[in-house]
Short mmCIF file of C-alpha atoms in Angstrom, two decimals:
data_model
loop_
_atom_site.label_atom_id
_atom_site.label_comp_id
_atom_site.label_asym_id
_atom_site.label_seq_id
_atom_site.Cartn_x
_atom_site.Cartn_y
_atom_site.Cartn_z
CA UNK A 1 -21.58 -74.36 -115.65
CA UNK A 2 -18.39 -71.94 -116.48
CA UNK A 3 -16.85 -73.46 -113.03
CA UNK A 4 -17.85 -76.82 -114.05
CA UNK A 5 -16.45 -76.79 -117.35
CA UNK A 6 -12.73 -75.26 -116.10
CA UNK A 7 -12.18 -77.42 -113.75
CA UNK A 8 -13.38 -80.57 -115.99
CA UNK A 9 -10.93 -79.50 -118.65
CA UNK A 10 -8.28 -79.33 -115.90
CA UNK A 11 -8.90 -82.81 -114.59
CA UNK A 12 -9.16 -84.05 -117.90
CA UNK A 13 -5.86 -82.77 -118.89
CA UNK A 14 -4.32 -83.95 -115.67
CA UNK A 15 -5.24 -87.51 -116.11
CA UNK A 16 -4.30 -87.58 -119.70
CA UNK A 17 -1.39 -85.06 -120.67
CA UNK A 18 2.32 -85.22 -119.49
CA UNK A 19 2.99 -81.55 -119.64
CA UNK A 20 6.64 -80.26 -120.54
CA UNK A 21 9.25 -79.15 -118.38
CA UNK A 22 7.00 -79.54 -115.53
CA UNK A 23 7.11 -81.51 -112.46
CA UNK A 24 3.53 -83.02 -112.60
CA UNK A 25 3.07 -83.14 -108.74
CA UNK A 26 3.44 -79.66 -108.34
CA UNK A 27 0.06 -78.92 -110.21
CA UNK A 28 -1.63 -80.37 -106.91
CA UNK A 29 -0.89 -76.73 -105.67
CA UNK A 30 0.19 -74.50 -108.96
CA UNK A 31 -2.82 -73.85 -110.97
CA UNK A 32 -3.26 -75.35 -114.65
CA UNK A 33 -4.93 -73.33 -116.85
CA UNK A 34 -6.97 -74.41 -119.54
CA UNK A 35 -6.80 -72.06 -122.42
CA UNK A 36 -9.94 -71.60 -124.32
CA UNK A 37 -8.83 -68.96 -127.08
CA UNK A 38 -6.54 -66.47 -127.62
CA UNK A 39 -6.34 -62.48 -129.38
CA UNK A 40 -3.54 -60.39 -129.78
CA UNK A 41 -1.24 -60.38 -126.69
CA UNK A 42 -3.57 -62.42 -124.33
CA UNK A 43 -4.74 -65.73 -123.56
CA UNK A 44 -8.36 -66.39 -122.15
CA UNK A 45 -9.86 -69.34 -120.18
CA UNK A 46 -13.04 -71.23 -120.12
CA UNK A 47 -14.56 -68.58 -117.45
CA UNK A 48 -13.26 -65.49 -119.29
CA UNK A 49 -10.36 -64.38 -117.15
CA UNK A 50 -7.55 -63.12 -119.23
CA UNK A 51 -3.80 -63.12 -119.11
CA UNK A 52 -1.29 -61.16 -120.76
CA UNK A 53 1.15 -63.35 -122.60
CA UNK A 54 4.31 -61.61 -121.40
CA UNK A 55 6.50 -64.52 -122.49
CA UNK A 56 5.25 -65.27 -125.95
CA UNK A 57 4.03 -68.74 -124.95
CA UNK A 58 7.87 -69.76 -124.52
CA UNK A 59 9.02 -66.99 -126.71
CA UNK A 60 7.28 -68.34 -129.91
CA UNK A 61 4.31 -65.67 -130.59
CA UNK A 62 5.66 -62.57 -132.49
CA UNK A 63 2.76 -60.61 -133.44
CA UNK A 64 -0.03 -61.64 -131.36
CA UNK A 65 -2.49 -64.72 -130.87
CA UNK A 66 -4.92 -65.53 -133.91
CA UNK A 67 -3.13 -62.35 -135.88
CA UNK A 68 -5.48 -61.76 -138.95
CA UNK A 69 -2.77 -61.70 -141.53
CA UNK A 70 -0.94 -64.93 -140.68
CA UNK A 71 -4.82 -66.20 -140.04
CA UNK A 72 -5.20 -65.37 -143.77
CA UNK A 73 -2.21 -66.63 -145.21
CA UNK A 74 -2.87 -69.90 -143.88
CA UNK A 75 -6.43 -70.24 -144.68
CA UNK A 76 -5.27 -69.49 -148.31
CA UNK A 77 -2.68 -72.10 -147.96
CA UNK A 78 -4.94 -74.81 -146.65
CA UNK A 79 -6.97 -74.73 -150.12
CA UNK A 80 -3.45 -75.17 -152.05
CA UNK A 81 -1.29 -77.69 -150.50
CA UNK A 82 -1.16 -78.80 -146.81
CA UNK A 83 1.86 -80.83 -146.96
CA UNK A 84 4.28 -82.59 -149.45
CA UNK A 85 7.33 -84.62 -149.02
CA UNK A 86 10.45 -82.48 -149.68
CA UNK A 87 12.78 -85.06 -150.77
CA UNK A 88 12.08 -85.19 -154.58
CA UNK A 89 9.59 -82.45 -154.34
CA UNK A 90 9.49 -78.92 -153.83
CA UNK A 91 7.16 -76.22 -153.49
CA UNK A 92 6.68 -72.52 -153.53
CA UNK A 93 6.29 -71.92 -149.65
CA UNK A 94 9.78 -73.12 -148.83
CA UNK A 95 11.53 -71.82 -151.98
CA UNK A 96 10.14 -68.18 -151.38
CA UNK A 97 11.06 -68.71 -147.38
CA UNK A 98 14.61 -70.00 -148.11
CA UNK A 99 15.13 -67.23 -150.69
CA UNK A 100 13.90 -64.31 -148.01
CA UNK A 101 15.85 -65.76 -145.48
CA UNK A 102 18.96 -65.76 -147.35
CA UNK A 103 18.86 -62.34 -148.41
CA UNK A 104 18.33 -61.45 -145.25
CA UNK A 105 22.28 -62.34 -144.72
CA UNK A 106 23.33 -60.87 -147.81
CA UNK A 107 23.17 -64.43 -149.44
CA UNK A 108 26.39 -65.27 -147.16
CA UNK A 109 24.05 -68.18 -145.62
CA UNK A 110 22.38 -69.60 -149.01
CA UNK A 111 21.28 -72.87 -147.98
CA UNK A 112 18.51 -73.60 -145.95
CA UNK A 113 17.69 -77.12 -144.59
CA UNK A 114 14.13 -77.64 -142.55
CA UNK A 115 12.99 -79.57 -139.70
CA UNK A 116 10.23 -78.88 -136.95
CA UNK A 117 11.77 -77.78 -133.55
CA UNK A 118 15.00 -76.11 -132.14
CA UNK A 119 16.48 -79.27 -130.84
CA UNK A 120 16.22 -80.74 -134.21
CA UNK A 121 17.68 -77.66 -135.89
CA UNK A 122 20.79 -77.93 -133.15
CA UNK A 123 21.07 -81.47 -134.03
CA UNK A 124 21.44 -80.87 -137.79
CA UNK A 125 23.77 -78.32 -137.27
CA UNK A 126 26.09 -80.45 -135.34
CA UNK A 127 25.59 -83.60 -137.51
CA UNK A 128 26.57 -81.49 -140.92
CA UNK A 129 29.39 -79.88 -139.25
CA UNK A 130 30.87 -83.18 -137.85
CA UNK A 131 30.01 -84.66 -141.68
CA UNK A 132 31.56 -81.88 -143.86
CA UNK A 133 34.59 -81.85 -142.03
CA UNK A 134 34.78 -85.67 -142.46
CA UNK A 135 33.93 -85.04 -146.26
CA UNK A 136 36.69 -82.51 -146.59
CA UNK A 137 39.20 -85.29 -144.83
CA UNK A 138 39.32 -83.92 -141.27
CA UNK A 139 37.52 -86.83 -139.54
CA UNK A 140 39.29 -86.48 -136.15
CA UNK A 141 37.19 -83.24 -135.95
CA UNK A 142 34.85 -84.95 -133.63
CA UNK A 143 34.24 -82.65 -130.70
CA UNK A 144 31.92 -79.81 -130.01
CA UNK A 145 32.12 -76.48 -127.68
CA UNK A 146 29.74 -75.00 -125.81
CA UNK A 147 29.60 -72.06 -123.10
CA UNK A 148 28.98 -72.49 -119.56
CA UNK A 149 25.05 -72.28 -118.62
CA UNK A 150 24.40 -72.91 -122.36
CA UNK A 151 21.23 -74.53 -123.50
CA UNK A 152 20.65 -75.84 -126.65
CA UNK A 153 17.78 -78.29 -126.57
CA UNK A 154 17.00 -81.74 -125.01
CA UNK A 155 17.64 -84.14 -127.62
CA UNK A 156 20.60 -86.31 -126.99
CA UNK A 157 22.93 -84.24 -129.31
CA UNK A 158 21.70 -80.77 -128.01
CA UNK A 159 21.77 -81.88 -124.47
CA UNK A 160 25.17 -83.03 -124.68
CA UNK A 161 26.21 -79.35 -125.86
CA UNK A 162 23.86 -77.92 -123.04
CA UNK A 163 25.45 -77.09 -119.42
CA UNK A 164 22.41 -76.69 -117.50
CA UNK A 165 22.53 -79.23 -114.98
CA UNK A 166 18.53 -79.99 -114.22
CA UNK A 167 18.22 -81.15 -118.01
CA UNK A 168 21.42 -82.56 -118.35
CA UNK A 169 22.57 -84.45 -115.43
CA UNK A 170 20.05 -87.28 -115.46
CA UNK A 171 21.20 -88.18 -119.04
CA UNK A 172 24.94 -88.07 -118.48
CA UNK A 173 25.58 -91.67 -119.32
CA UNK A 174 23.78 -91.18 -122.81
CA UNK A 175 25.76 -88.26 -123.63
CA UNK A 176 28.77 -87.78 -125.63
CA UNK A 177 31.40 -85.15 -123.89
CA UNK A 178 32.09 -81.77 -124.70
CA UNK A 179 34.06 -78.98 -123.81
CA UNK A 180 32.76 -76.10 -122.09
CA UNK A 181 34.37 -72.45 -122.14
CA UNK A 182 33.80 -69.35 -119.66
CA UNK A 183 30.38 -67.48 -120.56
CA UNK A 184 30.42 -64.14 -121.34
CA UNK A 185 27.92 -63.26 -119.11
CA UNK A 186 28.39 -59.58 -118.36
CA UNK A 187 27.26 -60.32 -114.44
CA UNK A 188 30.67 -62.01 -114.21
CA UNK A 189 32.32 -58.68 -114.27
CA UNK A 190 34.81 -57.90 -111.68
CA UNK A 191 35.24 -54.52 -109.92
CA UNK A 192 35.91 -52.05 -112.77
CA UNK A 193 35.28 -54.25 -115.51
CA UNK A 194 32.92 -53.62 -118.14
CA UNK A 195 30.81 -56.30 -120.13
CA UNK A 196 33.67 -55.81 -123.22
CA UNK A 197 36.09 -56.96 -120.58
CA UNK A 198 34.09 -60.11 -119.86
CA UNK A 199 33.55 -60.55 -123.58
CA UNK A 200 37.54 -60.47 -123.79
CA UNK A 201 38.24 -62.75 -121.10
CA UNK A 202 35.76 -65.06 -122.34
CA UNK A 203 37.01 -65.08 -125.69
CA UNK A 204 40.71 -65.56 -124.35
CA UNK A 205 39.30 -68.98 -122.87
CA UNK A 206 38.38 -70.09 -126.41
CA UNK A 207 41.58 -69.36 -127.83
CA UNK A 208 43.39 -71.36 -125.19
CA UNK A 209 41.15 -74.29 -125.96
CA UNK A 210 41.73 -73.90 -129.24
CA UNK A 211 45.53 -73.44 -129.59
CA UNK A 212 45.28 -76.75 -127.71
CA UNK A 213 42.63 -79.04 -129.41
CA UNK A 214 41.52 -77.35 -132.65
CA UNK A 215 42.49 -80.39 -134.35
CA UNK A 216 39.85 -82.12 -133.10
CA UNK A 217 37.17 -79.56 -132.36
CA UNK A 218 34.51 -79.64 -135.40
CA UNK A 219 32.39 -76.81 -133.95
CA UNK A 220 31.58 -74.07 -131.16
CA UNK A 221 27.75 -73.30 -130.51
CA UNK A 222 27.03 -69.99 -129.16
CA UNK A 223 23.14 -68.68 -128.08
CA UNK A 224 24.35 -65.22 -129.51
CA UNK A 225 23.96 -61.81 -127.25
CA UNK A 226 21.41 -63.46 -124.52
CA UNK A 227 22.01 -66.97 -123.06
CA UNK A 228 17.95 -67.62 -122.25
CA UNK A 229 17.52 -70.70 -120.38
CA UNK A 230 20.14 -70.11 -118.11
CA UNK A 231 18.75 -66.91 -116.74
CA UNK A 232 18.90 -64.50 -119.74
CA UNK A 233 22.43 -64.10 -119.42
CA UNK A 234 23.46 -61.12 -121.40
CA UNK A 235 26.78 -60.32 -123.21
CA UNK A 236 28.92 -57.72 -125.15
CA UNK A 237 28.32 -58.33 -129.13
CA UNK A 238 32.46 -57.84 -129.10
CA UNK A 239 32.62 -61.71 -127.89
CA UNK A 240 30.89 -62.94 -131.01
CA UNK A 241 33.25 -61.01 -133.35
CA UNK A 242 36.22 -62.11 -131.49
CA UNK A 243 34.98 -65.98 -131.36
CA UNK A 244 34.39 -65.68 -135.42
CA UNK A 245 38.13 -64.54 -135.70
CA UNK A 246 39.54 -67.31 -133.59
CA UNK A 247 37.11 -69.86 -135.46
CA UNK A 248 38.39 -68.72 -138.83
CA UNK A 249 42.35 -69.13 -137.55
CA UNK A 250 42.05 -72.26 -136.10
CA UNK A 251 39.72 -73.79 -138.59
CA UNK A 252 36.22 -74.60 -136.02
CA UNK A 253 32.98 -74.03 -136.98
CA UNK A 254 30.89 -71.34 -135.52
CA UNK A 255 27.38 -72.72 -135.13
CA UNK A 256 24.85 -69.87 -133.50
CA UNK A 257 21.83 -71.08 -131.91
CA UNK A 258 19.15 -68.04 -132.78
CA UNK A 259 16.04 -70.17 -131.88
CA UNK A 260 15.10 -67.86 -129.27
CA UNK A 261 17.11 -64.78 -130.09
CA UNK A 262 16.51 -64.38 -133.47
CA UNK A 263 13.55 -62.81 -135.70
CA UNK A 264 13.95 -59.70 -134.23
CA UNK A 265 14.01 -60.76 -130.51
CA UNK A 266 17.41 -58.83 -129.81
CA UNK A 267 16.64 -55.39 -131.76
CA UNK A 268 18.27 -57.06 -135.10
CA UNK A 269 16.52 -59.67 -137.09
CA UNK A 270 19.45 -61.62 -136.50
CA UNK A 271 21.25 -61.11 -133.17
CA UNK A 272 24.84 -61.94 -134.67
CA UNK A 273 23.89 -58.75 -137.00
CA UNK A 274 25.16 -56.42 -133.96
CA UNK A 275 28.71 -58.41 -134.02
CA UNK A 276 28.80 -57.50 -137.87
CA UNK A 277 29.60 -61.49 -138.12
CA UNK A 278 27.98 -64.56 -139.84
CA UNK A 279 28.20 -67.99 -138.34
CA UNK A 280 28.87 -71.09 -140.50
CA UNK A 281 25.39 -72.42 -139.20
CA UNK A 282 22.65 -70.61 -138.02
CA UNK A 283 19.76 -72.14 -136.32
CA UNK A 284 16.35 -70.63 -136.55
CA UNK A 285 13.08 -71.86 -134.86
CA UNK A 286 10.20 -70.39 -132.43
CA UNK A 287 9.46 -66.95 -133.39
CA UNK A 288 10.41 -67.55 -137.66
CA UNK A 289 6.55 -68.99 -137.59
CA UNK A 290 5.04 -66.20 -135.67
CA UNK A 291 4.26 -68.92 -133.12
CA UNK A 292 1.83 -70.92 -135.16
CA UNK A 293 3.34 -74.03 -136.54
CA UNK A 294 6.52 -76.10 -135.73
CA UNK A 295 9.15 -75.07 -137.77
CA UNK A 296 12.92 -74.85 -137.89
CA UNK A 297 15.75 -74.52 -140.01
CA UNK A 298 19.76 -74.58 -140.50
CA UNK A 299 20.97 -71.84 -142.64
CA UNK A 300 24.60 -72.52 -143.78
CA UNK A 301 27.04 -71.39 -146.22
CA UNK A 302 27.79 -72.61 -150.05
CA UNK A 303 31.19 -74.21 -148.69
CA UNK A 304 29.43 -76.53 -146.58
CA UNK A 305 26.66 -77.37 -149.14
CA UNK A 306 29.48 -78.18 -151.73
CA UNK A 307 30.89 -80.43 -149.17
CA UNK A 308 28.11 -82.84 -149.46
CA UNK A 309 27.42 -82.38 -153.14
CA UNK A 310 28.61 -85.29 -154.87
CA UNK A 311 27.60 -88.54 -156.75
CA UNK A 312 28.67 -90.45 -153.96
CA UNK A 313 25.12 -91.35 -151.55
CA UNK A 314 27.43 -91.58 -148.48
CA UNK A 315 28.56 -88.21 -148.99
CA UNK A 316 25.03 -86.55 -148.80
CA UNK A 317 23.26 -85.12 -145.81
CA UNK A 318 20.96 -88.26 -145.31
CA UNK A 319 19.23 -86.36 -142.53
CA UNK A 320 15.27 -86.20 -142.67
CA UNK A 321 12.09 -85.36 -140.80
CA UNK A 322 8.80 -86.27 -142.16
CA UNK A 323 7.36 -82.64 -141.84
CA UNK A 324 10.40 -81.48 -143.09
CA UNK A 325 9.59 -78.01 -144.86
CA UNK A 326 5.87 -78.09 -144.44
CA UNK A 327 4.19 -75.80 -146.82
CA UNK A 328 1.59 -74.46 -144.11
CA UNK A 329 4.41 -73.87 -141.56
CA UNK A 330 6.56 -72.27 -144.52
CA UNK A 331 3.58 -70.02 -145.37
CA UNK A 332 3.37 -68.90 -141.45
CA UNK A 333 6.81 -67.91 -141.58
CA UNK A 334 6.45 -66.02 -144.90
CA UNK A 335 3.19 -63.68 -143.49
CA UNK A 336 5.75 -63.15 -140.64
CA UNK A 337 8.47 -61.82 -142.58
CA UNK A 338 5.87 -60.06 -144.45
CA UNK A 339 4.52 -58.33 -141.10
CA UNK A 340 8.12 -57.42 -140.34
CA UNK A 341 8.48 -55.45 -143.75
CA UNK A 342 4.84 -54.03 -143.72
CA UNK A 343 5.07 -52.34 -140.28
CA UNK A 344 8.78 -51.84 -139.98
CA UNK A 345 8.89 -53.81 -136.78
CA UNK A 346 12.46 -53.25 -135.81
CA UNK A 347 12.05 -49.34 -135.60
CA UNK A 348 8.72 -49.86 -133.85
CA UNK A 349 10.34 -52.03 -131.59
CA UNK A 350 12.81 -49.50 -130.03
CA UNK A 351 9.89 -46.97 -129.21
CA UNK A 352 8.00 -49.72 -127.52
CA UNK A 353 11.30 -51.11 -125.79
CA UNK A 354 12.18 -47.90 -124.54
CA UNK A 355 9.05 -47.27 -123.14
CA UNK A 356 8.81 -50.56 -121.28
CA UNK A 357 12.48 -50.03 -119.84
CA UNK A 358 11.18 -46.51 -118.44
CA UNK A 359 8.10 -48.23 -117.31
CA UNK A 360 10.07 -50.69 -115.42
CA UNK A 361 12.44 -48.27 -113.52
CA UNK A 362 10.77 -48.93 -110.15
CA UNK A 363 11.97 -52.71 -110.16
CA UNK A 364 15.31 -51.92 -111.84
CA UNK A 365 15.77 -49.94 -108.58
CA UNK A 366 13.96 -52.07 -106.07
CA UNK A 367 16.03 -52.78 -103.22
CA UNK A 368 15.44 -56.55 -103.51
CA UNK A 369 16.42 -56.55 -107.43
CA UNK A 370 20.06 -56.79 -108.97
CA UNK A 371 21.61 -56.93 -112.54
CA UNK A 372 18.39 -55.31 -114.25
CA UNK A 373 19.10 -55.71 -117.69
CA UNK A 374 17.60 -55.33 -121.44
CA UNK A 375 18.31 -56.18 -124.95
CA UNK A 376 15.81 -55.41 -127.54
CA UNK A 377 12.73 -56.97 -126.62
CA UNK A 378 14.14 -59.05 -123.84
CA UNK A 379 14.07 -57.76 -120.07
CA UNK A 380 15.46 -59.56 -116.99
CA UNK A 381 16.42 -59.10 -113.40
CA UNK A 382 17.48 -61.33 -110.74
CA UNK A 383 15.85 -61.42 -107.33
CA UNK A 384 17.96 -60.94 -104.13
CA UNK A 385 17.46 -63.74 -101.57
CA UNK A 386 14.55 -65.60 -103.42
CA UNK A 387 13.30 -68.75 -101.84
CA UNK A 388 13.73 -72.26 -103.50
CA UNK A 389 10.03 -72.07 -104.66
CA UNK A 390 10.32 -68.57 -105.87
CA UNK A 391 9.77 -69.43 -109.61
CA UNK A 392 6.40 -71.37 -108.66
CA UNK A 393 4.94 -68.71 -106.31
CA UNK A 394 5.86 -66.15 -108.71
CA UNK A 395 3.70 -67.96 -111.31
CA UNK A 396 0.91 -68.55 -109.48
CA UNK A 397 0.87 -64.70 -108.39
CA UNK A 398 1.21 -63.78 -111.71
CA UNK A 399 -1.93 -65.51 -112.69
CA UNK A 400 -4.05 -63.42 -110.34
CA UNK A 401 -2.58 -60.25 -111.77
CA UNK A 402 -3.55 -61.47 -115.33
CA UNK A 403 0.02 -62.38 -116.19
CA UNK A 404 1.60 -65.17 -117.69
CA UNK A 405 5.08 -65.14 -116.52
CA UNK A 406 7.56 -68.05 -115.83
CA UNK A 407 10.80 -67.15 -113.88
CA UNK A 408 13.86 -69.26 -114.37
CA UNK A 409 15.26 -69.87 -110.91
CA UNK A 410 15.52 -66.34 -109.45
CA UNK A 411 15.44 -64.52 -112.80
CA UNK A 412 12.19 -62.85 -113.63
CA UNK A 413 12.09 -62.07 -117.58
CA UNK A 414 9.74 -60.40 -119.82
CA UNK A 415 9.87 -61.30 -123.76
CA UNK A 416 6.01 -60.26 -124.87
CA UNK A 417 4.83 -60.02 -128.71
CA UNK A 418 5.61 -56.90 -130.74
CA UNK A 419 2.31 -55.72 -130.61
CA UNK A 420 1.73 -54.40 -127.13
CA UNK A 421 -0.12 -50.94 -126.90
CA UNK A 422 0.83 -48.27 -124.43
CA UNK A 423 -1.90 -49.04 -121.70
CA UNK A 424 -0.56 -52.84 -122.23
CA UNK A 425 3.13 -51.89 -121.56
CA UNK A 426 2.20 -49.70 -118.80
CA UNK A 427 -0.06 -52.40 -117.29
CA UNK A 428 2.95 -55.20 -117.65
CA UNK A 429 5.21 -52.90 -115.58
CA UNK A 430 2.66 -52.07 -112.80
CA UNK A 431 1.70 -55.77 -112.53
CA UNK A 432 5.15 -57.17 -112.57
CA UNK A 433 6.07 -55.01 -109.75
CA UNK A 434 3.16 -55.71 -107.68
CA UNK A 435 3.56 -59.79 -108.48
CA UNK A 436 7.26 -58.99 -107.38
CA UNK A 437 6.56 -57.53 -104.04
CA UNK A 438 3.93 -60.08 -103.03
CA UNK A 439 6.17 -62.92 -104.17
CA UNK A 440 9.12 -61.68 -102.03
CA UNK A 441 6.80 -60.83 -98.89
CA UNK A 442 5.45 -64.09 -98.95
#
């Protein structure tokens, strides 16, 4: 009976659901897993098989599935207010969340504008940058700069500042052109170079562009410390410090996309803290709600806010989403921030990260592995001479070993929830090695 139930859910999904980031024909050979429930770091199918969620369900789940504290907060909120439009109204969860996030930046970023997903947050930051320059009499500043290999989402504006051909090429005719500069990816180091040297070279590329075109450039957008979707490309914090200085000198906005790398993922709550800088716009999503509900936001400075503050409606930022600042999502985010405080999560993660890094040393030293790297609660390595179907075969093999992992091309990565116990950490490392060996042998 259970087998029938499992296969029935798969068949119904394949008939009616168009799954994201998927060539659907691949599900003729790659398993589709119908999840029945989640608990802690694990997802369970209808046959009772379990899978360690080693990528936090696309990097969103920070404190485990069905977390009791977030559950309790949401149940309480359900009895109070499920939703109210944020135009002309406000409510406690969105106010408290905005205040707490502002405090985490030392009130440098004091204004939060809400949406529901990461790409929408990027769209908001791009529009807000352009519009604020226009309101300040600099309407020629209309261009945006992104990094080689960057990814910022798949809506039209976000895709225009994305440099991953697989996502972008098909939609080229729809997109506004952007400027692309060198990535500070430490893997670009020449013989004898350090990650700081690469950061300086990459910043020099930005400086050349700004010197030539700053009067037409509205903003540069960067995923700080780790460019995730291009294969977990990691760079030295010095790069952010140097680009911040260039933005100040040339009057260009700095947009930091912390959708994936914020909320403690890189070791500090905001990744940019490690460079000692704050951007003009900071985009958050994914982990901010603990992986519970769609929520995104853009944090910005008072000077940006004041550029829109006027009796003239056309000078206002007239962007909106129906579920902007949803009370349930904001309450989940407040519960998430409370767990950070109560459990001293950032310090606890240092010990977890050290243990997993040590347990992964057989992979780090593997003859078919290069560029083993780690930043906070992100680990990655590149497979040498991987076949074109490496990612799909690795995923299918991982499922057989109770792991949910989805390599990006030839890059295997881990971004687990912050609640792993010692046995789970050791099991994740051992099973990843077994999966890698089997995939490379196949």
